[in-house]
Coordinates of C-alpha atoms and ligand atoms in Angstrom, one line a residue:
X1 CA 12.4 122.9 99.2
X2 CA 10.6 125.2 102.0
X3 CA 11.8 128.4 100.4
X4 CA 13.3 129.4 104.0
X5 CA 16.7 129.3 104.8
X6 CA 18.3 127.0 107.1
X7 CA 21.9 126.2 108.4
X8 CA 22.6 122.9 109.4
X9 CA 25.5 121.8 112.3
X10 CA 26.4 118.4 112.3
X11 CA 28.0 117.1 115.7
X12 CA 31.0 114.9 115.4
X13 CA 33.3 116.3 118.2
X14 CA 32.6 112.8 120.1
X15 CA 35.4 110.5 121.0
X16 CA 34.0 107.2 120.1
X17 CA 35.6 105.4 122.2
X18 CA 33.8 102.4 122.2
X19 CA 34.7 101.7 118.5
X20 CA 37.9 100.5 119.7
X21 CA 39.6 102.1 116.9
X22 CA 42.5 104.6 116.2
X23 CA 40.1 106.2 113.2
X24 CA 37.6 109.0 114.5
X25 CA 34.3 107.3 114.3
X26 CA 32.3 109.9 112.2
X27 CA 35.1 108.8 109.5
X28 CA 34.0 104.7 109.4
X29 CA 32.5 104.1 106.4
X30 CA 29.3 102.9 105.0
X31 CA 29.1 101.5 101.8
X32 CA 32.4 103.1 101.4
X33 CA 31.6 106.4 102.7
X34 CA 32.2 107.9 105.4
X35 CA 29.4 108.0 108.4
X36 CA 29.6 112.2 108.2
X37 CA 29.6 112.4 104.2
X38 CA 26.4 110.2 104.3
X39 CA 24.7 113.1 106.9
X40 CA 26.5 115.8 105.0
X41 CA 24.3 114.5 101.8
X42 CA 21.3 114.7 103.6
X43 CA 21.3 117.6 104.7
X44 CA 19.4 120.5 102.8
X45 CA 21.5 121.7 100.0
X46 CA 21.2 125.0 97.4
X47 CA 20.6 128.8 97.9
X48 CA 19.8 129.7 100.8
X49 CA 20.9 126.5 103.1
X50 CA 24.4 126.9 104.7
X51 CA 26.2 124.0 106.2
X52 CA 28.7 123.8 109.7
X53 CA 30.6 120.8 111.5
X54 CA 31.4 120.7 114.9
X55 CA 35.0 118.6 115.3
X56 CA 36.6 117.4 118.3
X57 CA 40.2 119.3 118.9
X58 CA 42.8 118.1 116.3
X59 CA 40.6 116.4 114.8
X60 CA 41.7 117.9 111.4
X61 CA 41.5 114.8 109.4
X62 CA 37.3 115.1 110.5
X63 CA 37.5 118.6 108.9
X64 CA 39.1 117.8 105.7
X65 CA 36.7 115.3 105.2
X66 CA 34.2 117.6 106.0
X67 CA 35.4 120.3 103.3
X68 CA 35.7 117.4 100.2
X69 CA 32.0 116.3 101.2
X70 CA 30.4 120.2 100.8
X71 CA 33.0 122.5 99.8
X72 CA 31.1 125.6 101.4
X73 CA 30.8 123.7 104.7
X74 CA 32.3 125.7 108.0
X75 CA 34.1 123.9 110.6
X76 CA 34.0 124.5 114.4
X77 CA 36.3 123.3 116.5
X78 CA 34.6 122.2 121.0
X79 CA 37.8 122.3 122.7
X80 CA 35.7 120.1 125.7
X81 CA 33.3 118.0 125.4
X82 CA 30.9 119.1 128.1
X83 CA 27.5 118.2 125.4
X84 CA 25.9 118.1 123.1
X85 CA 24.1 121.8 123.6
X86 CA 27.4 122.6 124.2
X87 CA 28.9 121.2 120.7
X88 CA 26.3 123.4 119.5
X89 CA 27.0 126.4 120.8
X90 CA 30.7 125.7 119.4
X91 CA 29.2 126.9 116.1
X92 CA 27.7 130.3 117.4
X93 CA 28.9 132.2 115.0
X94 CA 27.2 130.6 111.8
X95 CA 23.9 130.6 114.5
X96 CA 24.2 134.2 114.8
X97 CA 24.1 134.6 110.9
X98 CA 20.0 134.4 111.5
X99 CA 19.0 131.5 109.1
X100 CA 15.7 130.9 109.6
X101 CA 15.8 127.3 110.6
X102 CA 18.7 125.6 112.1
X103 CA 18.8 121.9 111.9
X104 CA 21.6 119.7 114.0
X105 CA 22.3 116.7 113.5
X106 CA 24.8 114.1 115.0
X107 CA 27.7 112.4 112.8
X108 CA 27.1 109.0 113.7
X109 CA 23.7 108.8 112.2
X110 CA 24.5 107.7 108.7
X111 CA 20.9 106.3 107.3
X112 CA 19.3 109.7 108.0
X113 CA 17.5 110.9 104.5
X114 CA 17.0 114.1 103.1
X115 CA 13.6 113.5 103.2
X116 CA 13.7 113.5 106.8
X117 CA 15.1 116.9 106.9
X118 CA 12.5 118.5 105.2
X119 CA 9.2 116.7 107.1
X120 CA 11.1 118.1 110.2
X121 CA 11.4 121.7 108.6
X122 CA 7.7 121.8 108.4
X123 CA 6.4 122.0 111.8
X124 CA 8.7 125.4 112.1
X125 CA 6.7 127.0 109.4
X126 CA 3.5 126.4 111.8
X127 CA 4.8 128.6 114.4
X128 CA 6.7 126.0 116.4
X129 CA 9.9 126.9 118.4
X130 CA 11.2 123.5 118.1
X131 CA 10.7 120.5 115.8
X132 CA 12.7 117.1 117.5
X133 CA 13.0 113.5 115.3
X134 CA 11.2 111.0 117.3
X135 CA 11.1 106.9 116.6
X136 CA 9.6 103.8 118.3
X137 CA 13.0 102.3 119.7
X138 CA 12.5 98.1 119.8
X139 CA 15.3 98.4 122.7
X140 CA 14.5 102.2 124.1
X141 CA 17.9 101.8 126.2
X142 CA 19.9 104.7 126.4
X143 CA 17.9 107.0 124.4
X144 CA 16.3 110.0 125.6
X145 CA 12.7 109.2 125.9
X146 CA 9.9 111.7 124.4
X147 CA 7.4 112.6 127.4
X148 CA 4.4 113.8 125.4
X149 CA 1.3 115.3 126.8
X150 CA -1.8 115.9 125.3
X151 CA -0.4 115.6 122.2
X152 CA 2.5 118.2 122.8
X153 CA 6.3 117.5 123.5
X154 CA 7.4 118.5 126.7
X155 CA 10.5 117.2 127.2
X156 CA 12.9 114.7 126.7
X157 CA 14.7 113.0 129.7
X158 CA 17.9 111.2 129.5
X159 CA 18.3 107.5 130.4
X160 CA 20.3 108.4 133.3
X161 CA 17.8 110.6 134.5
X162 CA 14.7 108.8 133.7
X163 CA 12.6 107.6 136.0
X164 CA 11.0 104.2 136.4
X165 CA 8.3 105.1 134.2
X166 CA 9.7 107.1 131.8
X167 CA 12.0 104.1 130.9
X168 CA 9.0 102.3 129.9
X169 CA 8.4 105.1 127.4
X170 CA 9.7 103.5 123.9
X171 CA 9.3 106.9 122.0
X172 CA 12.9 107.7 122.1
X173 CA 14.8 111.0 120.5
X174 CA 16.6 110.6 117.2
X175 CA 19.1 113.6 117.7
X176 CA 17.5 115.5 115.1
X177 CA 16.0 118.8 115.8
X178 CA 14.6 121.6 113.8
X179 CA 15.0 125.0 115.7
X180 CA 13.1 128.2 114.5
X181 CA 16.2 130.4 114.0
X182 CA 14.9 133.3 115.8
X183 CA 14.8 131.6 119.1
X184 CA 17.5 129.2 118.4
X185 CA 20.6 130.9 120.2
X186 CA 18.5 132.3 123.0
X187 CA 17.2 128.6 123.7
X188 CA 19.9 126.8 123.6
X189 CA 21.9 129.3 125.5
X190 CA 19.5 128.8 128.4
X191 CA 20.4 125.0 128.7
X192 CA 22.3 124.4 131.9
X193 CA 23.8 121.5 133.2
X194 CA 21.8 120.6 136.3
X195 CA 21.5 116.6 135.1
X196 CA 23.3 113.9 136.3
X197 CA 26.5 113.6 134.5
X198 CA 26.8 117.7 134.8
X199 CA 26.5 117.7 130.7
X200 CA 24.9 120.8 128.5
X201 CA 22.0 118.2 126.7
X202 CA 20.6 119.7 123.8
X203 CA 17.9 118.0 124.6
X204 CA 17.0 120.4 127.8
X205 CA 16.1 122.7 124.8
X206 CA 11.8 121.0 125.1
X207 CA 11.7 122.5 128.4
X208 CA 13.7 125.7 128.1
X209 CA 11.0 126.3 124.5
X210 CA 8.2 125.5 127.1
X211 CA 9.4 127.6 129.4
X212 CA 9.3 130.5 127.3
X213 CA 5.8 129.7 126.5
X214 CA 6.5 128.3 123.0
X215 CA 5.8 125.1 121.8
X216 CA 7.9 121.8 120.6
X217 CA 6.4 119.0 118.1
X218 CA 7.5 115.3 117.3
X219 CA 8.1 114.3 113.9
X220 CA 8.6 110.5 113.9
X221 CA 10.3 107.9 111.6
X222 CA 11.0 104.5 111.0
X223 CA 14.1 103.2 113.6
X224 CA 16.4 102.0 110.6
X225 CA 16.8 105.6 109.5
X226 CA 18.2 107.1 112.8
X227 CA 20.5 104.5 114.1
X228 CA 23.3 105.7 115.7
X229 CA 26.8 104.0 115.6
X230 CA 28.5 103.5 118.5
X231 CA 30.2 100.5 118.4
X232 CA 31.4 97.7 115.2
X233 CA 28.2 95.9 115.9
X234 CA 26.1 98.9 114.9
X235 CA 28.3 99.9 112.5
X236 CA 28.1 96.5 110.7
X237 CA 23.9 96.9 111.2
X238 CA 24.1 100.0 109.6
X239 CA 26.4 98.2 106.8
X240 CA 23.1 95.7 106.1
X241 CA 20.8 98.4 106.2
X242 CA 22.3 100.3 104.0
X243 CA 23.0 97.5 101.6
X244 CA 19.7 96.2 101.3
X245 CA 18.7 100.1 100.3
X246 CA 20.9 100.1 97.7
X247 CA 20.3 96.7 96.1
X248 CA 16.4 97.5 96.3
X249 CA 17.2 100.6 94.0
X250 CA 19.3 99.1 91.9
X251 CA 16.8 95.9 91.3
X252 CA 14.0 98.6 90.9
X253 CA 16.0 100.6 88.4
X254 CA 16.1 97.0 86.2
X255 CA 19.5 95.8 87.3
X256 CA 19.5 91.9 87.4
X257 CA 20.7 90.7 90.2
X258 CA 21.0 86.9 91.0
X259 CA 21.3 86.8 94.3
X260 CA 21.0 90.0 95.9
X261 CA 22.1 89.1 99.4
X262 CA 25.6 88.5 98.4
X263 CA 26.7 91.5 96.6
X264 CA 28.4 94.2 98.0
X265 CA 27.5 98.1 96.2
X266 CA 28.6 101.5 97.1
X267 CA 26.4 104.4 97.4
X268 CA 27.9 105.9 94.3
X269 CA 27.5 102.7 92.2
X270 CA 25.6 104.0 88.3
X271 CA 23.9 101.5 86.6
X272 CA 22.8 101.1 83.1
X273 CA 20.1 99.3 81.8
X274 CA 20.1 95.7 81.0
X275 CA 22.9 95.0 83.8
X276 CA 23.6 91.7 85.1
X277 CA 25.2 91.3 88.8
X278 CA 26.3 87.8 89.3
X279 CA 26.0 86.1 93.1
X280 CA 29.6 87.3 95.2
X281 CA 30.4 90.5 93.2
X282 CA 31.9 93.5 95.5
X283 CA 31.5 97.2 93.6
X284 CA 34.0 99.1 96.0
X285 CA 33.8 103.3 95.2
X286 CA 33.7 104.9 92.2
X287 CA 32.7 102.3 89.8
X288 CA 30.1 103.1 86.8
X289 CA 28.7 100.2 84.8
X290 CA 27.2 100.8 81.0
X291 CA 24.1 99.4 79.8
X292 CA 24.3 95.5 79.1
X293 CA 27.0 94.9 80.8
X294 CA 27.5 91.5 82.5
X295 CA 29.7 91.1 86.1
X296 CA 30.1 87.1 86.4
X297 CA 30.4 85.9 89.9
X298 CA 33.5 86.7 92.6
X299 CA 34.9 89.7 91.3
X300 CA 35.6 92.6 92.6
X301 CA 35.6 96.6 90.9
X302 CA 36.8 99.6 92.7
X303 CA 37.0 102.8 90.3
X304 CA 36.3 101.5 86.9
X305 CA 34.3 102.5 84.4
X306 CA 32.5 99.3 82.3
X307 CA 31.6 100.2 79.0
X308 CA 28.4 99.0 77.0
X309 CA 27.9 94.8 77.1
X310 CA 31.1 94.6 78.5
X311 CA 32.1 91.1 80.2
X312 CA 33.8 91.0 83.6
X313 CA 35.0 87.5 85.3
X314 CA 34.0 85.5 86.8
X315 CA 37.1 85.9 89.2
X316 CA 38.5 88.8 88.2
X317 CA 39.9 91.6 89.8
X318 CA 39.5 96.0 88.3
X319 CA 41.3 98.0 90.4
X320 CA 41.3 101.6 90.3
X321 CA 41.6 103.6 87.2
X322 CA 40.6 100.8 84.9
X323 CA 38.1 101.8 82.2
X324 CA 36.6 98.8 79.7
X325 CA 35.1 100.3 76.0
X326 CA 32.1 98.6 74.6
X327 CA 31.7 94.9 74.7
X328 CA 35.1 94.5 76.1
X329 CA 36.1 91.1 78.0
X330 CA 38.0 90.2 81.0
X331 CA 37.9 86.6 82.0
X332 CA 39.0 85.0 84.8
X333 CA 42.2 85.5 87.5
X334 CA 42.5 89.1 85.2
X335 CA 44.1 92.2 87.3
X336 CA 43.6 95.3 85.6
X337 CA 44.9 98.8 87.2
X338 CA 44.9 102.3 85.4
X339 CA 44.7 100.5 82.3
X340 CA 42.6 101.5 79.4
X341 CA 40.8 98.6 77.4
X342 CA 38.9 99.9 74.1
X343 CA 36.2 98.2 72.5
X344 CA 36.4 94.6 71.9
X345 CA 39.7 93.7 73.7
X346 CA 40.0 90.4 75.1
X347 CA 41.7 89.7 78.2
X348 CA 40.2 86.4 79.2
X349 CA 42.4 84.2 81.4
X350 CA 45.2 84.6 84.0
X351 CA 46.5 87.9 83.4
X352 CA 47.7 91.3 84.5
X353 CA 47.4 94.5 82.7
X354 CA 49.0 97.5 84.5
X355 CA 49.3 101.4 83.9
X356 CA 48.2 100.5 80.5
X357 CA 46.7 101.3 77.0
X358 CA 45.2 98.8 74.3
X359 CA 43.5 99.5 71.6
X360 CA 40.2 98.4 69.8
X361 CA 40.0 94.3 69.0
X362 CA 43.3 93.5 70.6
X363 CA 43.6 89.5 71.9
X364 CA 45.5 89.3 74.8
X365 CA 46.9 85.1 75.5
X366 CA 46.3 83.8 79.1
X367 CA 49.2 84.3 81.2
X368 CA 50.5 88.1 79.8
X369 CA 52.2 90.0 82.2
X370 CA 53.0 93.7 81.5
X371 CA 56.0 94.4 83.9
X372 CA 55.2 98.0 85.0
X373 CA 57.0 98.4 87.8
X374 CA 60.8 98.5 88.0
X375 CA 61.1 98.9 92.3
X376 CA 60.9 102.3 91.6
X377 CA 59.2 103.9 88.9
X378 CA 56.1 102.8 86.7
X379 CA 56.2 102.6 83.2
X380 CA 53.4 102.4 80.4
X381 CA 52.6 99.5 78.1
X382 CA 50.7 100.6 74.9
X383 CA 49.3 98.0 72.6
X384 CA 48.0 98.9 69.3
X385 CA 44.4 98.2 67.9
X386 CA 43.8 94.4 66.7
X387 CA 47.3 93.3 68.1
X388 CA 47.3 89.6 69.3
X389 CA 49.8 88.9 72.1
X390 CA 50.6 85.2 72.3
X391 CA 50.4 83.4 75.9
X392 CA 52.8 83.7 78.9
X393 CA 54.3 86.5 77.4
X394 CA 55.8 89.5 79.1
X395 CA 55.8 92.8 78.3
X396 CA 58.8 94.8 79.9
X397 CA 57.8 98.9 79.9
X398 CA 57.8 101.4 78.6
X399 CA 56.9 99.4 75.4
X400 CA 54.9 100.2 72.6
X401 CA 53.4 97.3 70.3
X402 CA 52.1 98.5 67.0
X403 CA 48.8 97.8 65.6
X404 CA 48.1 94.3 63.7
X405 CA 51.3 93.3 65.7
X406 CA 52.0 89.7 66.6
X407 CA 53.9 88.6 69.7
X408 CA 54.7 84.9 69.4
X409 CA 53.7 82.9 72.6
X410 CA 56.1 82.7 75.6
X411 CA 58.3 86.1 74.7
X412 CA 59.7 88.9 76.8
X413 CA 59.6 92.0 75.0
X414 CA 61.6 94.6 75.9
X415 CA 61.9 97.0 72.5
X416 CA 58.9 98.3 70.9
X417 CA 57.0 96.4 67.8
X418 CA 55.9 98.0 64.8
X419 CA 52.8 98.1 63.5
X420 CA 51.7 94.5 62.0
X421 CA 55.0 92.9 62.8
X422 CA 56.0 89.3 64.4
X423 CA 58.2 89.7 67.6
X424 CA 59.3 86.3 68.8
X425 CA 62.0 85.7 71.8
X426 CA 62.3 82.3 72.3
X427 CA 65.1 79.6 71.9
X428 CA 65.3 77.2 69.3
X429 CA 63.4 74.0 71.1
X430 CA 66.5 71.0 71.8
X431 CA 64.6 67.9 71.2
X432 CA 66.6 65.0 72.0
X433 CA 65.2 61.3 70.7
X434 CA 64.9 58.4 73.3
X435 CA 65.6 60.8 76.5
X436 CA 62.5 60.3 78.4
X437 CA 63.0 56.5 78.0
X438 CA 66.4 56.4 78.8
X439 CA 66.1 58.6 82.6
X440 CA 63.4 56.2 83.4
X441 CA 64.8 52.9 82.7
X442 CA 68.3 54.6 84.8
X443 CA 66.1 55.5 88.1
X444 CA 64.1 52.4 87.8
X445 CA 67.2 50.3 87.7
X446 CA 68.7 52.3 90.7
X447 CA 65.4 52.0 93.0
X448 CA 66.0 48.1 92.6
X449 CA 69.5 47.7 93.3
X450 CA 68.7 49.5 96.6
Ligands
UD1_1 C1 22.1 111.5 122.3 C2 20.9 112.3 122.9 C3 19.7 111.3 123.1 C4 19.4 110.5 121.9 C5 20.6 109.9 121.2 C6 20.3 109.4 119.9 C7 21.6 114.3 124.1 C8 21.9 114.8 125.4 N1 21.2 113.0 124.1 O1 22.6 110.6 123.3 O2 18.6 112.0 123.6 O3 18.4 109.6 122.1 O4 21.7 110.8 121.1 O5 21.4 108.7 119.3 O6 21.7 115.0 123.1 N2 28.8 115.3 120.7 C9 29.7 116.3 120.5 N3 30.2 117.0 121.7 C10 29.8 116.6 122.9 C11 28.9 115.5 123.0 C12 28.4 114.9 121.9 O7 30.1 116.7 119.4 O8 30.2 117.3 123.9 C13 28.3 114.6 119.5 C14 28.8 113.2 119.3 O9 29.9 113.2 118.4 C15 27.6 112.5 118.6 C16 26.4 113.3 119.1 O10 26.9 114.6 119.6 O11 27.7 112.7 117.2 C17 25.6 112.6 120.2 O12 26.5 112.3 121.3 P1 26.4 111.0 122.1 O13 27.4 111.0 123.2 O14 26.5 109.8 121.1 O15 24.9 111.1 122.7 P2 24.0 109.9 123.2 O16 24.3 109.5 124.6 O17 24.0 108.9 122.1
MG2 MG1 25.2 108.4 120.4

């Protein structure tokens, strides 16, 4: 924290069009968030920091998204895209607030840290007009280049209208900037659009702070933090990038994880101690995991919560709303959705277990269905503590079955069970003696005669 205050615009009123997508590009996600909700959550948060997004016109869906990131963020809408200086100035009003640093960043620029933001705060409380994000680009192609000079920034010059030189330059401009909010608006009102696709650049801002005889620094960082997506390729780089962050925090917070390379976390994944990740294990959002807890390989969690030295798969499948109490099981080919497993429970083969509830130490056989869904409505399935439900059996909701209750293998329940009763449905068995010899001596006579 600088103690100053600061407003921070994020840009996302670009079309993206090379994403080759009907989605709004600043709404692609990265380990399943959104591009803007990762910049939204580095940006400087608390008293004193206020937040804006600039958003192309209806472009609504980039504003709600927006609003359940930071709820006190403001949106701004840039009826034309004529810049980025003029994206900025699309947010004039929250400028003219007077924060005392103003920070914009651009949507598409998902790895950026919070840290970031604040090393870029600092040169403003030296007396700098202008702090701008610099990094050594391997491929400096169609960045603007940093022209430095004796040590100060003095302007930053477009690919298109770079020279020879200058495109040799591989100091290349992030899109972050750090303006000293008293200047800010007067700066970046200056900009014109004498440049050669007749754009307001943001970046004109070095020479317009020079101009006024104030001065511009260059904070740099690494490359991987300030790529910016403009295509699938990058977004899938980005994807890598950010995966291999994640699974070096997680391995560094004591998570086991077999073979790192191959599993797939979110950026809200929580960890316990003592975890164990098998190799091919996808964490999709919302997903919590308890202390002890073991994921065997190829499964895949979205929204569940695992509870302490719980057991899940290998092959098995926790959709959304699932939670697992301590030292629960669920074995292989086992859907679970909005279903609530208490300690113990065992769910170990070839199963589904839907928009239910089952309490402490119940068994459930391989091959239980719970047949929530009529076509039209969905029902619940409660199962009482320590109830053992024999294989292949189906359970038709609503239906309750009691505690201690036993449902013999193969049934389809339809009525609730009381507490420590046997429910059976199931046909007497016709055996009859000497059948099986008898069909095949018949057929084997028939294939000869013909
Ligand atoms: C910009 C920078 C370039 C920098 C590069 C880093 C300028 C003029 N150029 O180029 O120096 O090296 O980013 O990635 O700033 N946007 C709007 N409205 C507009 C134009 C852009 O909201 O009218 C937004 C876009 O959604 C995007 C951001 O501003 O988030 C940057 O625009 P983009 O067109 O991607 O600029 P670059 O050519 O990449
Ligand atoms: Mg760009």
């Amino acid at each position: 924290m600088t103690g100053r205050s600061s407003l921070t615009i994020v840009l996302a009123a670009g079309e993206g069009t090379r994403m080759r997508s009907s989605l709004p590009k600043v709404l692609h996600q990265v380990a399943n968030q959104s591009l803007l909700a990762h910049v939204l959550a580095a940006a400087p948060k608390g008293a004193g920091s206020s937040l804006a997004v600039v958003v192309g016109p209806d472009r609504e869906d980039v504003a709600v998204e927006a609003r359940r990131c930071r709820a006190d963020v403001a949106t701004f809408i840039q009826r034309e895209r004529l810049g980025t200086a003029h994206a900025v100035l699309a947010a004039r009003e929250a400028i003219a607030a007077g924060a005392e640093d103003l920070l914009i960043a651009f949507g598409d620029t998902p790895l950026i840290s919070a840290v970031t933001f604040e090393r870029l705060r600092a040169p403003l409380k030296d007396g700098a007009a202008l702090a701008v994000l610099g990094f050594r680009a391997q491929d400096p192609m169609g960045y603007g280049r940093l022209l430095v000079e004796g040590g100060q920034l003095v302007a930053i010059r477009e690919q298109a209208d770079a020279s020879e030189v200058e495109r040799t330059i591989d100091l290349c401009n992030a899109g972050v900037m750090a303006f000293a909010g008293n200047t800010a608006l007067e700066v970046i009102e200056t900009i014109g659009n004498a440049n050669s696709k007749g754009e307001y650049y943001l970046t004109d801002a070095v020479e317009v702070i020079r101009g006024m005889g104030l001065t511009a620094a260059v904070i740099e960082t690494d490359e991987d933090e300030v790529r910016g997506i403009n295509t699938k390729a990058q977004l899938a780089e980005a994807e890598a990038i950010m995966q291999a962050r994640l699974r070096k925090a997680a391995l560094e917070a004591g998570v086991t994880i077999v073979a790192p390379e191959t599993v797939h976390l979110s950026v809200d994944t929580v960890f316990g101690k003592d975890v164990m990740i098998e190799q091919y294990v996808v964490i999709g959002p919302g997903v919590s995991i308890a202390d002890g807890a073991v994921i065997h390989a190829f499964s895949q969690l979205v929204q569940a919560e695992i509870g302490k030295n719980a057991s899940v798969g290998p092959y098995a499948r926790l959709r959304p709303g699932t939670s697992l109490g301590e030292g629960a099981r669920i074995g292989n080919f086992v859907e679970t959705k909005a279903a609530r497993l208490e300690a113990g429970v065992k769910v170990n083969h070839l199963t589904y277990i839907g928009d239910s509830e089952i309490g402490a130490g119940a068994n459930i056989g391989a091959g239980t269905i719970t047949c929530n869904y009529d076509g039209f409505n969905k029902a619940k399935t409660i199962i009482g503590a320590g109830a053992f439900v024999g294989s292949n059996s189906s359970l038709v909701a609503p239906v309750r079955i009691g505690s201690g209750a036993y449902i013999g293998s193969g049934s389809v329940i339809t009525r609730d069970v009381p507490d420590d009763a046997l429910a059976v449905e199931r046909n007497d068995v016709a055996t009859k003696e000497g059948w099986g010899k008898r069909f095949r001596d018949k057929h084997a006579g028939l294939k000869k005669s013909k």
